[in-house]
């Protein structure tokens, strides 16, 4: 049936969009943290200490983004399967 095909196609593209958004948020969180640390190191002459600290904070922010996305998907999955 055409309706089932369109719904399945829409769900697939939504999943692709969600994956791309999550990937971008991971890369951006790490990049912003590293760039901020590098900039601060240049400003204060503390290279590489702030670069490392802010890079690790970027990784922590990326992990938080992944955790939140997984929790959101689990909540959605449970809501759809409890019906």
Coordinates of C-alpha atoms in Angstrom, one line a residue, residues 2-81:
X2 CA 1.3 3.5 -0.9
X3 CA 0.4 4.9 2.6
X4 CA 2.6 2.4 4.3
X5 CA 5.5 3.0 1.9
X6 CA 5.3 6.8 2.4
X7 CA 5.2 6.4 6.2
X8 CA 8.2 4.0 6.2
X9 CA 10.1 6.3 3.8
X10 CA 9.4 9.3 6.1
X11 CA 10.5 7.4 9.2
X12 CA 13.8 6.4 7.5
X13 CA 14.6 9.9 6.5
X14 CA 13.8 11.2 10.0
X15 CA 16.3 8.6 11.4
X16 CA 18.9 9.8 8.9
X17 CA 18.3 13.4 10.0
X18 CA 18.5 12.5 13.6
X19 CA 21.8 10.7 13.1
X20 CA 23.3 13.6 11.1
X21 CA 22.2 16.0 13.8
X22 CA 23.8 13.9 16.5
X23 CA 27.0 13.5 14.6
X24 CA 27.2 17.3 14.0
X25 CA 26.6 18.0 17.7
X26 CA 29.4 15.7 18.7
X27 CA 31.9 17.2 16.3
X28 CA 30.9 20.8 17.1
X29 CA 31.0 20.3 20.9
X30 CA 34.6 18.9 20.7
X31 CA 35.7 21.5 18.1
X32 CA 34.3 24.4 20.1
X33 CA 35.9 23.1 23.3
X34 CA 39.3 22.6 21.7
X35 CA 39.2 26.0 19.9
X36 CA 38.2 27.8 23.0
X37 CA 41.0 26.2 25.0
X38 CA 43.5 27.0 22.2
X39 CA 42.4 30.6 22.1
X40 CA 42.6 30.9 25.9
X41 CA 46.0 29.3 25.9
X42 CA 47.2 31.9 23.4
X43 CA 45.7 34.7 25.5
X44 CA 47.2 33.5 28.8
X45 CA 50.4 31.7 27.5
X46 CA 49.4 28.5 29.2
X47 CA 49.7 26.1 26.1
X48 CA 48.8 23.2 26.2
X49 CA 47.0 23.1 29.5
X50 CA 43.7 24.9 28.7
X51 CA 43.6 23.3 25.3
X52 CA 43.6 19.9 26.9
X53 CA 41.1 20.8 29.6
X54 CA 38.6 22.4 27.1
X55 CA 39.1 19.5 24.7
X56 CA 38.1 17.1 27.5
X57 CA 35.2 19.4 28.4
X58 CA 34.1 19.2 24.7
X59 CA 34.2 15.4 24.8
X60 CA 32.1 15.5 28.0
X61 CA 29.6 17.8 26.3
X62 CA 29.5 15.5 23.3
X63 CA 28.9 12.5 25.6
X64 CA 26.1 14.4 27.3
X65 CA 24.5 15.1 23.9
X66 CA 24.6 11.4 23.0
X67 CA 23.2 10.5 26.4
X68 CA 20.3 12.9 26.0
X69 CA 19.6 11.7 22.5
X70 CA 19.6 8.0 23.7
X71 CA 17.2 8.9 26.6
X72 CA 14.9 10.7 24.2
X73 CA 14.8 7.8 21.8
X74 CA 14.2 5.2 24.6
X75 CA 11.4 7.3 25.9
X76 CA 9.8 7.6 22.4
X77 CA 10.4 3.8 21.8
X78 CA 8.7 2.9 25.1
X79 CA 5.8 5.2 24.4
X80 CA 5.2 3.7 21.0
X81 CA 5.5 0.1 22.2

